[in-house]
Structures are given as structure tokens and as C-alpha cells.
Coordinates of C-alpha atoms in Angstrom, one line a residue:
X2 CA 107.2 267.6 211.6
X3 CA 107.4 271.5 210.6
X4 CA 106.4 272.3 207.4
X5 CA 110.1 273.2 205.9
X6 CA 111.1 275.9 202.9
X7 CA 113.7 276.6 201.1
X8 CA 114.5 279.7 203.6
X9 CA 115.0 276.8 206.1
X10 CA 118.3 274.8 206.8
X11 CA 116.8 272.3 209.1
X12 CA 120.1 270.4 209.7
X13 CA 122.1 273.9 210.5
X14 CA 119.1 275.2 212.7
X15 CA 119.2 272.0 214.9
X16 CA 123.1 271.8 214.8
X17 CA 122.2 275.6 216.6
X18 CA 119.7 274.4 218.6
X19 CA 122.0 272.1 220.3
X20 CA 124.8 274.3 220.4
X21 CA 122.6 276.4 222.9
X22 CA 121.4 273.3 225.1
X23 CA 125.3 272.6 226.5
X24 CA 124.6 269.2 226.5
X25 CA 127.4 266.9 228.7
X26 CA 128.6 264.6 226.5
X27 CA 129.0 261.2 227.0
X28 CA 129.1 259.4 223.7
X29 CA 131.6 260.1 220.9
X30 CA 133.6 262.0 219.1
X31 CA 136.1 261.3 221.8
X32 CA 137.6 264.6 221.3
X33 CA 134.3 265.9 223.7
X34 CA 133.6 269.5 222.0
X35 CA 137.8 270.2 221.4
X36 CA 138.2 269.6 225.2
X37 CA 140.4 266.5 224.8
X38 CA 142.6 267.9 221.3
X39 CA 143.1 271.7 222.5
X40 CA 145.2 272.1 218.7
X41 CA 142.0 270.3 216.8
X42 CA 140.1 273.3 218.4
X43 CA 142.9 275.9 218.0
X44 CA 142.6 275.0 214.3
X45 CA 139.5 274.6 213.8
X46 CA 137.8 276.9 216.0
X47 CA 135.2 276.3 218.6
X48 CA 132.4 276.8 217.0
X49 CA 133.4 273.9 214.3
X50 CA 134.3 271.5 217.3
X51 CA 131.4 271.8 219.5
X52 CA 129.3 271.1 216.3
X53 CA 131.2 267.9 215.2
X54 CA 129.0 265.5 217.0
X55 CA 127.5 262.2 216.8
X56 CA 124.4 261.1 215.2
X57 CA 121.5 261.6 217.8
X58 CA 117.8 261.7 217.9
X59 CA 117.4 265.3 218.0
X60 CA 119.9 265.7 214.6
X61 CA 118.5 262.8 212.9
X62 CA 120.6 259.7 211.7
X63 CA 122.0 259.8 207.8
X64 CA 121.4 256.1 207.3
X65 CA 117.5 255.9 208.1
X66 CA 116.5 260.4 208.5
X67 CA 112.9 260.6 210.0
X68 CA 113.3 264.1 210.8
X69 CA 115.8 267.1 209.7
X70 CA 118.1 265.3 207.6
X71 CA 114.4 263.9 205.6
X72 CA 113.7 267.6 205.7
X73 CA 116.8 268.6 204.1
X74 CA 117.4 265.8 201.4
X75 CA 113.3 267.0 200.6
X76 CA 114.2 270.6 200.2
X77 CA 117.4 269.1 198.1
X78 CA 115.1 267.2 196.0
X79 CA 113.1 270.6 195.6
X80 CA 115.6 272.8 195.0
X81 CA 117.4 270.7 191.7
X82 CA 114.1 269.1 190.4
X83 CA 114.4 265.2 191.7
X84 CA 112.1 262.8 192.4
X85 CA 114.2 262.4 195.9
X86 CA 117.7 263.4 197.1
X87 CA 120.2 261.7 199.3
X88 CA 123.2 263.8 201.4
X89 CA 126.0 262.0 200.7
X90 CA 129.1 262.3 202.8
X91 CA 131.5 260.4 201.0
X92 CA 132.2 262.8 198.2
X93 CA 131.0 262.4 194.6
X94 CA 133.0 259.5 194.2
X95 CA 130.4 257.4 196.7
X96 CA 127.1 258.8 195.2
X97 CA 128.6 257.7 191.5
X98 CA 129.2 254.7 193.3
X99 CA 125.6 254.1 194.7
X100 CA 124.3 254.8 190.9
X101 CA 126.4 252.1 189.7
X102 CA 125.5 249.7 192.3
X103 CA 121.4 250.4 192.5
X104 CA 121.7 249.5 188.4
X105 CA 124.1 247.3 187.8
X106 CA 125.0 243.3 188.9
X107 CA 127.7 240.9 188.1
X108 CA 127.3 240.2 184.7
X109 CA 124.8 243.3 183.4
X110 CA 126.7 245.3 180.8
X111 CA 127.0 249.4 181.3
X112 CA 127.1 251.7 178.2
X113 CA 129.5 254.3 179.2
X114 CA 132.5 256.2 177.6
X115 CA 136.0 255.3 178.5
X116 CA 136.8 259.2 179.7
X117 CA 135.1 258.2 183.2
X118 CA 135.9 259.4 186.5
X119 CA 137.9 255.9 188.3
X120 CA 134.9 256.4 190.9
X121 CA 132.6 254.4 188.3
X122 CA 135.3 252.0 187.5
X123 CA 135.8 251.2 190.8
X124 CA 132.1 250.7 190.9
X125 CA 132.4 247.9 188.0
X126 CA 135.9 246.4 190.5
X127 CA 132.9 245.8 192.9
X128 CA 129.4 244.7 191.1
X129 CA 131.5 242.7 188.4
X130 CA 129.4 244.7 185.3
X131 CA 131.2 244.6 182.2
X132 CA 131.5 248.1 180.7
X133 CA 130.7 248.7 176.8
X134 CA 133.1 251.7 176.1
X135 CA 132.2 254.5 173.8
X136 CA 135.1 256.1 172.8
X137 CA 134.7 259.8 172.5
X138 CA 135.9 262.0 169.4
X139 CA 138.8 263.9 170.3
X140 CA 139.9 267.8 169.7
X141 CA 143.6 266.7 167.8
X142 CA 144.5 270.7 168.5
X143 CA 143.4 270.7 171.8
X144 CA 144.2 267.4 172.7
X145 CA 140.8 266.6 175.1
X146 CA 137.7 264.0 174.5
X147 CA 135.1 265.3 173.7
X148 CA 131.4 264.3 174.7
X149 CA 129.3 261.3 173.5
X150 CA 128.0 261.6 170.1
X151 CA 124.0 260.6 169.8
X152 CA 124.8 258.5 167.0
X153 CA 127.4 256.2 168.8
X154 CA 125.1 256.2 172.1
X155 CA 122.8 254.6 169.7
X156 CA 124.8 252.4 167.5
X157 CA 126.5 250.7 171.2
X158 CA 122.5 250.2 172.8
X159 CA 121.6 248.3 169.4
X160 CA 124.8 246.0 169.3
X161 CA 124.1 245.8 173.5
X162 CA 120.2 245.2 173.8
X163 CA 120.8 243.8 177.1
X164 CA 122.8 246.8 178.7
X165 CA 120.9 247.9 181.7
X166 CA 122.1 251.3 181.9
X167 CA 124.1 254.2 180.4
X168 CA 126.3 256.4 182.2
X169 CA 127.1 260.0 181.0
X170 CA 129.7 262.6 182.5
X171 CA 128.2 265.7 182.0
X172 CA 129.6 268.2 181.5
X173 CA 133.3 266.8 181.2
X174 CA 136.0 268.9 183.8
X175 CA 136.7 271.1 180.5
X176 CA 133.3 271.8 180.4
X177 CA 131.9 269.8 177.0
X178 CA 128.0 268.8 177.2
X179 CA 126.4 266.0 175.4
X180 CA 122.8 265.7 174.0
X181 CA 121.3 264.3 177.0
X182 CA 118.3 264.6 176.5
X183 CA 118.4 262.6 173.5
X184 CA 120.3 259.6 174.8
X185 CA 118.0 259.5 178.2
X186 CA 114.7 258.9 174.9
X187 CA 117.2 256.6 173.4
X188 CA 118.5 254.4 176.5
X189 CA 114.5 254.4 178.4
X190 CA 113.3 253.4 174.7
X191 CA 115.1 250.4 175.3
X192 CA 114.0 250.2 178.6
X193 CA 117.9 251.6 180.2
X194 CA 118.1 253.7 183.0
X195 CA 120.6 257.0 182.4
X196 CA 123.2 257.3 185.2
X197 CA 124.4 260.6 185.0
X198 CA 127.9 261.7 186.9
X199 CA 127.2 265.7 187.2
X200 CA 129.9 266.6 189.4
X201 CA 130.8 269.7 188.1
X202 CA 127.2 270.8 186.8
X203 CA 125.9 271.5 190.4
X204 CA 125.3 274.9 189.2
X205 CA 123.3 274.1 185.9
X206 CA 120.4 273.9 188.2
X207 CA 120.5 277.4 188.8
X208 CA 121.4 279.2 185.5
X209 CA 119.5 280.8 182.9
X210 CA 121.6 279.9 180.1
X211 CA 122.9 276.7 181.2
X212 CA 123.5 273.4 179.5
X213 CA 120.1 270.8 180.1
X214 CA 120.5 269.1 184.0
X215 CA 120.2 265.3 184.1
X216 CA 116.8 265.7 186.2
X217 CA 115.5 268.2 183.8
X218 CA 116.5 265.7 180.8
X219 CA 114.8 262.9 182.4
X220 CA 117.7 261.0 183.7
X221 CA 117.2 258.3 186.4
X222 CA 120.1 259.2 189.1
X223 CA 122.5 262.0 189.1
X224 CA 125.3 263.0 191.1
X225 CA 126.4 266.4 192.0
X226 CA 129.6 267.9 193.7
X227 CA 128.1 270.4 195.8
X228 CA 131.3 270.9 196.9
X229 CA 132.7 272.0 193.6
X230 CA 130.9 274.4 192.4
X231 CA 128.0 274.8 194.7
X232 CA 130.0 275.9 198.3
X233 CA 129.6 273.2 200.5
X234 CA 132.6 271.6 202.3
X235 CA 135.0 269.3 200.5
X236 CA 133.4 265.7 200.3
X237 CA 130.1 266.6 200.3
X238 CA 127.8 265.7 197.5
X239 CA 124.3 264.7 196.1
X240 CA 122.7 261.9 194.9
X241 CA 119.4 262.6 192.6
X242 CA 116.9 260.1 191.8
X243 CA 114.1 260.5 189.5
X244 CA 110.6 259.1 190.0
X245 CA 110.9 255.6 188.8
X246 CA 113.7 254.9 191.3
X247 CA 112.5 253.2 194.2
X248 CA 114.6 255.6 196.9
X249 CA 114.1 252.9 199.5
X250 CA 116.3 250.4 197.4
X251 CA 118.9 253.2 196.6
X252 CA 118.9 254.2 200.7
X253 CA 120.2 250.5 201.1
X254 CA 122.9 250.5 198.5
X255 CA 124.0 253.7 199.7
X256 CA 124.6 252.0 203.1
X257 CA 126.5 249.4 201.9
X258 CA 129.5 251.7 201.9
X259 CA 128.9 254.9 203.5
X260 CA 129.8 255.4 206.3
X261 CA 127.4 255.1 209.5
X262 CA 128.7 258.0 211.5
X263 CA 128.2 261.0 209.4
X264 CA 129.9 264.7 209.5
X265 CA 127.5 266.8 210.6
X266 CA 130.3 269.6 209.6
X267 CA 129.6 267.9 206.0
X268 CA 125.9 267.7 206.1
X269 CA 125.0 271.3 207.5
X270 CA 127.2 272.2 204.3
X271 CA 125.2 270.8 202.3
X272 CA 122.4 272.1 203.8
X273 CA 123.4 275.5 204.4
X274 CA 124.8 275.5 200.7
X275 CA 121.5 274.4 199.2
X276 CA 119.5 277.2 200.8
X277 CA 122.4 279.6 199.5
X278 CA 121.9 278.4 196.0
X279 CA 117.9 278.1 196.0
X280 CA 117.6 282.1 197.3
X281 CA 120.8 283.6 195.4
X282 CA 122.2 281.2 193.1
X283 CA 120.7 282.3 189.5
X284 CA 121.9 285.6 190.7
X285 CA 125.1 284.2 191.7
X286 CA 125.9 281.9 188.8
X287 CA 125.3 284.4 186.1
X288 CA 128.0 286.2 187.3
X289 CA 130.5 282.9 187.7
X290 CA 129.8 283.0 183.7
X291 CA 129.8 286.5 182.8
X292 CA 133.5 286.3 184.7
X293 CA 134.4 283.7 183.0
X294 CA 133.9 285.7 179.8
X295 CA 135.5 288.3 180.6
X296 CA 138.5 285.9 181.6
X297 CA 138.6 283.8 178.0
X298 CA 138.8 287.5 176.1
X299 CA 141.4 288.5 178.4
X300 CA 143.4 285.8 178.3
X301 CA 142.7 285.2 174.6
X302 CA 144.3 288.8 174.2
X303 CA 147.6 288.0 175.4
X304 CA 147.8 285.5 172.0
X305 CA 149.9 282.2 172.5
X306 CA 147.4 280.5 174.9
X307 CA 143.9 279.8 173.8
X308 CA 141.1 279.7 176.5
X309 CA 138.4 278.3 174.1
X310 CA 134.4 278.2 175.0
X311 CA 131.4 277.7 173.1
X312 CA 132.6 278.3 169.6
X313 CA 133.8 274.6 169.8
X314 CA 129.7 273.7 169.4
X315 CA 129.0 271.5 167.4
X316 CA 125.7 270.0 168.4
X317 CA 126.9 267.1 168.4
X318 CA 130.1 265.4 170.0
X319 CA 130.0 268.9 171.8
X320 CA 126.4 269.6 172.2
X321 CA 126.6 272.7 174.6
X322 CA 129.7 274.4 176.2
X323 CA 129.6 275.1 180.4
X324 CA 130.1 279.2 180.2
X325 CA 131.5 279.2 183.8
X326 CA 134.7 276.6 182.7
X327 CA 137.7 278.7 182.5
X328 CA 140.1 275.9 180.2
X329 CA 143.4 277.4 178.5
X330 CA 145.3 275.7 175.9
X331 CA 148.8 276.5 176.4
X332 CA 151.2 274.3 174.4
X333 CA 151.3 276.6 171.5
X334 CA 153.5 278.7 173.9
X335 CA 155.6 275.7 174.3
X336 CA 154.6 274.8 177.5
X337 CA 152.5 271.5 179.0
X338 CA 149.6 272.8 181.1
X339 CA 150.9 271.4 183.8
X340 CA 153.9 272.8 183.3
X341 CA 151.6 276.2 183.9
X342 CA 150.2 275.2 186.9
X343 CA 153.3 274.1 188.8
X344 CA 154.9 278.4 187.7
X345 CA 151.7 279.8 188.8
X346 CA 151.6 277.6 192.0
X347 CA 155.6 277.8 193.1
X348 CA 156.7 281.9 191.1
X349 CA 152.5 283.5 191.3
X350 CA 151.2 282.1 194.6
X351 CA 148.4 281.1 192.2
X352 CA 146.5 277.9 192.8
X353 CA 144.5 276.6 189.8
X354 CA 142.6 273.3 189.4
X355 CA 144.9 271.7 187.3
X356 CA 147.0 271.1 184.3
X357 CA 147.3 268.1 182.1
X358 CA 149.7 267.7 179.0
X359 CA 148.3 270.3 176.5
X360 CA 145.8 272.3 178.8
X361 CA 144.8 274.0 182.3
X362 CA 141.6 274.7 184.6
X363 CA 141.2 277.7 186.6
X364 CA 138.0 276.9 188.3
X365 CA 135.8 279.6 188.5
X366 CA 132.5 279.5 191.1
X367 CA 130.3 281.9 193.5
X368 CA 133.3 282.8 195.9
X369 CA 136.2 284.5 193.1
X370 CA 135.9 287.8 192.2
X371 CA 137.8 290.1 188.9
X372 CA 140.6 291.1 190.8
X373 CA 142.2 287.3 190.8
X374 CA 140.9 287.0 187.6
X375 CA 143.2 289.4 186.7
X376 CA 145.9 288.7 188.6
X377 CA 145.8 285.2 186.5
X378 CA 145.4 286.9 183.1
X379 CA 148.7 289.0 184.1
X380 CA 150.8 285.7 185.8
X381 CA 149.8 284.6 182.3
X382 CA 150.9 287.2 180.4
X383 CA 154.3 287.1 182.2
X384 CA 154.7 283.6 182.6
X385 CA 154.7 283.8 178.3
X386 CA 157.0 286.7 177.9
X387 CA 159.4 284.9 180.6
X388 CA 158.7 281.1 179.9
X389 CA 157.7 280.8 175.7
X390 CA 159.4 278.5 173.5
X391 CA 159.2 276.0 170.7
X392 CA 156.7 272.9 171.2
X393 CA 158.1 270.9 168.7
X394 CA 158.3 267.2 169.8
X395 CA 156.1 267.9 172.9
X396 CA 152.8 265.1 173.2
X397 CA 149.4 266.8 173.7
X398 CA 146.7 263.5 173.4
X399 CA 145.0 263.7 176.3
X400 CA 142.5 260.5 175.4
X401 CA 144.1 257.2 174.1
X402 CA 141.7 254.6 173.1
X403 CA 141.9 251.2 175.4
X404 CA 142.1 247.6 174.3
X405 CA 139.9 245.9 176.9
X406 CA 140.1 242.6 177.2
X407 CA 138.7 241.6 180.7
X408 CA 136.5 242.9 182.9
X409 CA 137.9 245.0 185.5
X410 CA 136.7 243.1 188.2
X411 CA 138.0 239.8 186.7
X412 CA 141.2 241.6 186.5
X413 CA 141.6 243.5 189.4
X414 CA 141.1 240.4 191.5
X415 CA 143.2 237.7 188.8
X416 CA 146.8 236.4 190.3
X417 CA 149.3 239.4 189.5
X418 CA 152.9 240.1 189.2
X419 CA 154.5 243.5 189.0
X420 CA 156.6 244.7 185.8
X421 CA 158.7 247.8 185.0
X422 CA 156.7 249.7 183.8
X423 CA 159.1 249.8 180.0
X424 CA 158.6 245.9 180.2
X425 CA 154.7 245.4 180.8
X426 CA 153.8 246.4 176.7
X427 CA 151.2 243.5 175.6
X428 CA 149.9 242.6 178.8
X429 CA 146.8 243.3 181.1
X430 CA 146.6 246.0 183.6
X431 CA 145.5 245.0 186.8
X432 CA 145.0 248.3 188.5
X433 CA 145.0 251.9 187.3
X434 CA 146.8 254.6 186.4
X435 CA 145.9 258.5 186.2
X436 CA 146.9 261.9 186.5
X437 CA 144.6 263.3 189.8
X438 CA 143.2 265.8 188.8
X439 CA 140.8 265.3 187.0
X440 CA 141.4 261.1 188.1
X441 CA 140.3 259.9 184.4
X442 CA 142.5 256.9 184.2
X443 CA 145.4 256.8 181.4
X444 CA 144.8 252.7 182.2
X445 CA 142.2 250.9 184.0
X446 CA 141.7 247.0 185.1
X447 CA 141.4 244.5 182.6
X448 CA 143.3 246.7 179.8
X449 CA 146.2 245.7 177.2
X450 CA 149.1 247.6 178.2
X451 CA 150.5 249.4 174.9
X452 CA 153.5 251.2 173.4
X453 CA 151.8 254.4 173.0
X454 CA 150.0 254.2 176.9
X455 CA 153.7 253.5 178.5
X456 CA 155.6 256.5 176.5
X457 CA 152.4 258.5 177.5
X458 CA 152.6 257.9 181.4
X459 CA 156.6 258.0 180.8
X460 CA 155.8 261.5 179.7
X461 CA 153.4 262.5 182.1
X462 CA 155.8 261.7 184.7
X463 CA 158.7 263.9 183.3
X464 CA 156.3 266.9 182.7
X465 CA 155.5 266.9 186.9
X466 CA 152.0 265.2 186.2
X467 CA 150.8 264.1 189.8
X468 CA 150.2 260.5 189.1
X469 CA 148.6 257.7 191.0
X470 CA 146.6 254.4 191.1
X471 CA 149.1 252.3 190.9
X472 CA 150.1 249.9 194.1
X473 CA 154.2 251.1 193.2
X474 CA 154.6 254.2 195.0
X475 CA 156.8 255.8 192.1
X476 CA 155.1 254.8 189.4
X477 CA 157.9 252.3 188.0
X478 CA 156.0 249.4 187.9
X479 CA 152.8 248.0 186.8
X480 CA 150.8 245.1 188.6
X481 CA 150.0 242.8 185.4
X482 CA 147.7 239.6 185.1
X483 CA 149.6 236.5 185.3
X484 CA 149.9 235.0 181.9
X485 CA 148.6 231.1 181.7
X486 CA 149.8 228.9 178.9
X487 CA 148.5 229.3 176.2
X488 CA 146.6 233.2 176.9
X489 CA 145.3 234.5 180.1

């Protein structure tokens, strides 16, 4: 096989390769290069059509790659400082999966705090690991959780000597860090692997000035949203193993759920996208931040809103602060972030990340540029003169602290009936609830359903929060664990 560098993009330059051959094809997609779906290729284009293919010995085959996709997922490995690297075409969610599932059986306990993607809940619906929750500190002004503090890391793997792993989000979607490096020497000194979910820390691989990466820390899997900040298609991701991960194991878990026919629109993303950030993105990155910046003092100016970085350090439960996050507090202007986000969407033509009950994300990367910037610092600007008003009475606790009281496998699969919603206070969730973005559940299985949860997701819902999880398409009722006598 050619000897491949990180000037190559061995998926994209056989996808061209076989562009040029105009191959008759007789296998699938069914849609035969656009032929067969003349709007798929009116939409799309047909340079995106003829390259949606099958897998094929000449591109390789995602579940067992001998040649360019083993050559890509090589240079990946390269490129971020991993033992190995797996494409993964199922988004972020399937590669946090995979961690969860190559660590973790029925039974084995999981260190992790409770401010979690659902993507590594889900995991637990599946293995049947019990999680041991550490609940973060929270910022009571600006209303977020904050990252895991060292000390309770520590105190959780010495009451939990049989935990198998710990799992860190890093950095959170505001952009808090934790001391990674200091709970990977805790969790391996007790013989723990580190599962790290990275998806928006692609780009702390290629930063001067960055927070520590999980690889670089010495963490045993990470998983990256190349997607997010790194400029590959949507639903393409990473999955980083470090050298005492056996990457034939973690191949096979991986195949347990992904899927067997592969986009090879998704994985030439990837591998075009890695290339891009190997050769420019230091260059690249430092400007992201140095945006970003320039965006917090702007915004910062306009006085109401507060778009907070790394003064909220502490070394501790915030250990380092991702430059390139662009998070606004707004509720001292009287408004719930989300509230922000739907004006800047429906009156601005302004489409940021998200907003939650005391906050927004504008998310900043490699493709935005100081004119939007400040065509968001001015929508801002307006949207306080026009909008302001007093936020008395208005809820801004992002992070409520769960009761758990069965597994969420146990629950998620135990005999259920459904409850309104103002009715279900003192019984188990059986499925979740969450604003999406940024999909960290309000409730998860196996959770007591409280007073203070149910007027939260009431209020979610009145401020326009986009809420999902549960099986009631409105959001009225909540599937509940059948009570036995005597307890459940």
C-alpha cells in the first residue's frame, strides 16, 4: 500500500479516482449516480451523487478497511495524537456509544457526572452499567454546571473501587474544562480507563493555547465531532483510542451498531477535513479564538448581556476556559436565552446554536468571519434597546441534581404507565426528557420525578425550549415505572 501523509486524503483521492473510471453500476444505491431521483441530483448536485456509492474493493469497506479507509483512520490517529482512530459515521452520539460499550458490562459501575450528553445514557439503556453520578458545582449567576472538580472525581473512585471507568465531557457546550489530566493519574491509579466525550474540543488538537486534549492527557478513548468544529459533514465523527486499547475489540463493538453501508459523502469529510486541519488548522484556530475575543468585548460593551470567558477559572471546578466558545448570559436584560435565539432566528435572519433558560451559544469555528460577528453584536444591541425588561420571577438553573434510584436500563425496560406530566411528582422516570440543543437531559431513566424537575420542564416549555425524549409527542405526559405494592 502507498506510503500515505498528511498532504494525502486517500478516501477523497479514490472517491476521484472512480469518478473518472465511469463505472456501470449495478449494485446499490438504487438511485444509480442521480439517474433514477433527477431532484436528489438537482439538489445535491452531480458531483455529490455520482460519489454516494457503495462500499467496494477499490474504496475499502468501513467495517474491516485494509486499504484507504486504514490509510485514513492512520493519518487520523496521526494527526490528533492516538494510539489508533476509527471514522465513525454515525455522528458523536455512536462513537460515545462504542466507548461506553468496549468498557462497560451489565453490572460494572461508570464514574461520570450527571450533565452528560443522552448518547452515554443511552449507552447504560443498553450494557445495563449502573452510573455513579458526580454532580457538578453550578455558576448560581449564570445558571450552568460547571466541570468536575479533582476532589469529587477522587472522593466517588474511593467509595466505587470497583468502577471500571470514568467518563468526562470535555469541554462542556459552554466551553468549561476539567483537570484531566489529573483524573486520567487518578482513575488508571486505580486501574480505570478515562472515557472522554470531546465533541466540541475537535479543535484543541490544533491550538497553541488550548485546554489539554484527552490523548494528550493520557485518556483511553475519546470522541470528537469533527463535524462541529472541525468542517466535516454533519454526522461525522472520531473515535480515539490510546495504546492500551486493543483496536481490534473496539472495531467489533463499533459494529455492533453502526451501520454496514457507510457514506462515503461522510467519510471523505472526514478525510478531507483532517488533511484541512493537519496543514492549516493551528493557523486557522487561532483566529476562531482571537474572533471570539473580539466578540465577548463587543458584546460585553453593549452592558446588559454578559458573554463571560476565562475569568470564570478557577483551577478547579473550571480548570481551563475553551477561548473559541462564544456563551452570552442574557437574563439580566430580562430575557431567557432562548428567548434570544428564537428574535435573532424569526426578526435578524440570525441562526445561533442555541439558547437555554439563562444563556446562548453562538458557535464560532474555521468558516465565520468579523462581519457576522458583528452583525450579531448589533442584532444584540437592538434586540436590548427593543426587547429589555425586568427578570424578576424568571428561573435560570440550568442543572438540577437527580434522585436516582434504578438503573436506567432497569427502568427503561420495567412495565410503565403514562402520567400528566403535573401528576407524575414522586415517581420513576422511565424515559428522558431534554431541551436539544445541547440534549443534556432535565430527566433520565431510573430517576424520581420531583416538584422542582416538573415546574422546570413546565417552564422550559412556556419559554419556546425545543423539548424532546419523551414517547408523548407534546410533552404532557411522562412514561413512569409501574408502582408494585409495597415500592417498586
Amino acid at each position: 500500500m502507498k506510503k500515505y501523509v498528511q498532504e494525502d486524503a486517500p478516501i477523497y483521492e479514490a472517491l476521484e479516482q472512480f469518478r473518472r473510471m465511469r463505472i456501470v453500476p449495478f449494485d446499490v444505491p438504487g438511485h444509480k449516480r442521480g439517474r433514477g431521483n433527477p431532484e436528489l441530483s438537482e439538489l445535491l448536485g452531480d458531483r455529490c451523487v455520482n460519489i454516494d456509492v457503495n462500499s467496494m474493493k477499490p474504496l475499502d469497506n468501513l467495517c474491516h478497511p485494509v486499504s484507504v479507509i486504514k490509510a485514513a483512520e492512520e493519518l487520523a490517529a496521526e494527526a490528533f495524537g492516538a494510539a489508533h482512530a476509527f471514522l465513525m459515521v454515525g455522528g458523536t452520539t455512536s462513537a460515545v456509544q462504542s466507548m461506553a460499550l468496549a468498557c462497560c458490562k451489565k453490572g460494572d459501575k461508570i464514574i461520570m457526572p450527571r450533565n452528560v450528553h443522552r448518547s452515554i445514557i443511552n449507552a447504560l439503556v443498553l450494557c445495563g452499567a449502573r452510573p455513579v453520578y458526580v454532580n457538578p458545582d453550578v455558576d448560581r449567576h449564570l445558571g450552568i454546571s460547571l466541570g468536575m472538580k479533582v476532589e469529587q472525581v477522587e472522593q466517588a473512585i474511593r467509595d466505587n473501587p470497583d468502577a471500571v471507568a470514568v467518563f468526562v465531557n470535555n469541554p462542556t457546550y459552554y466551553g468549561i474544562c476539567s483537570d484531566l489530566r489529573t483524573i486520567v493519574e487518578a482513575a488508571h491509579s486505580h486501574g480505570m480507563k478515562v472515557l472522554v466525550d470531546e465533541a466540541h474540543g475537535t479543535h484543541f488538537y490544533f491550538g497553541e493555547n488550548f485546554p489539554v486534549t484527552a490523548m494528550a492527557a493520557g485518556a483511553d478513548m475519546a470522541s470528537v465531532s469533527m463535524h462541529k468544529s472541525g468542517g466535516s459533514l454533519t454526522q461525522s465523527s472520531l473515535l480515539l483510542v490510546g495504546k492500551d486499547m486493543h483496536p481490534g475489540y473496539v472495531r467489533q463493538i463499533i459494529n455492533l451498531t453502526q451501520t454496514t453501508s457507510a457514506s462515503y459523502l461522510l467519510l471523505s469529510s472526514l478525510d478531507i477535513s483532517r488533511r484541512n486541519l493537519a496543514l492549516r488548522g493551528r493557523e486557522a484556530f487561532a483566529k476562531v479564538a482571537e474572533l471570539a475575543e473580539y466578540a465577548r468585548e463587543e458584546i460585553n460593551r453593549i452592558g446588559g448581556y454578559y458573554a463571560f470567558g476565562d475569568e470564570l477559572v478557577n483551577r478547579d471546578s473550571v480548570y481551563a476556559f475553551d477561548p473559541t466558545k462564544l456563551s452570552v448570559h442574557t437574563l439580566d436584560i430580562g430575557l431567557a436565552g432562548i428567548e434570544v435565539y428564537d428574535i435573532l432566528r424569526d426578526e435578524y435572519d440570525i441562526q445561533i446554536e442555541f439558547g437555554d433558560l439563562g444563556n446562548m451559544l453562538a458557535y464560532l469555528s474555521i468558516g465565520d468571519r468579523k462581519q457576522e460577528v458583528e452583525r450579531l453584536v448589533s442584532a444584540l444591541a437592538d434586540i436590548k434597546r427593543r426587547y429589555q425588561k425586568d427578570k424578576t420571577g424568571m428561573l435560570s438553573q440550568e442543572y438540577i441534581p437527580p434522585r436516582v434510584v434504578m438503573t436506567p436500563q432497569e427502568s427503561f425496560y420495567a412495565p410503565k404507565e403514562q402520567l400528566p406530566i403535573q401528576e407524575a411528582e414522586g415517581r420513576i422516570c422511565s424515559e428522558f426528557v431534554m431541551c436539544y440543543p445541547p440534549g443534556i437531559p432535565i430527566l433520565a431513566p431510573g430517576e424520581e420525578i420531583t416538584d422542582e424537575i416538573i415546574e422546570y420542564i413546565l417552564y422550559a416549555k412556556e419559554k419556546g425550549c425545543s423539548m424532546t425524549g419523551p414517547e408523548d409527542e407534546k410533552i404532557e405526559k411522562l412514561n413512569v415505572v409501574t408502582e408494585k405494592k409495597g415500592g417498586v
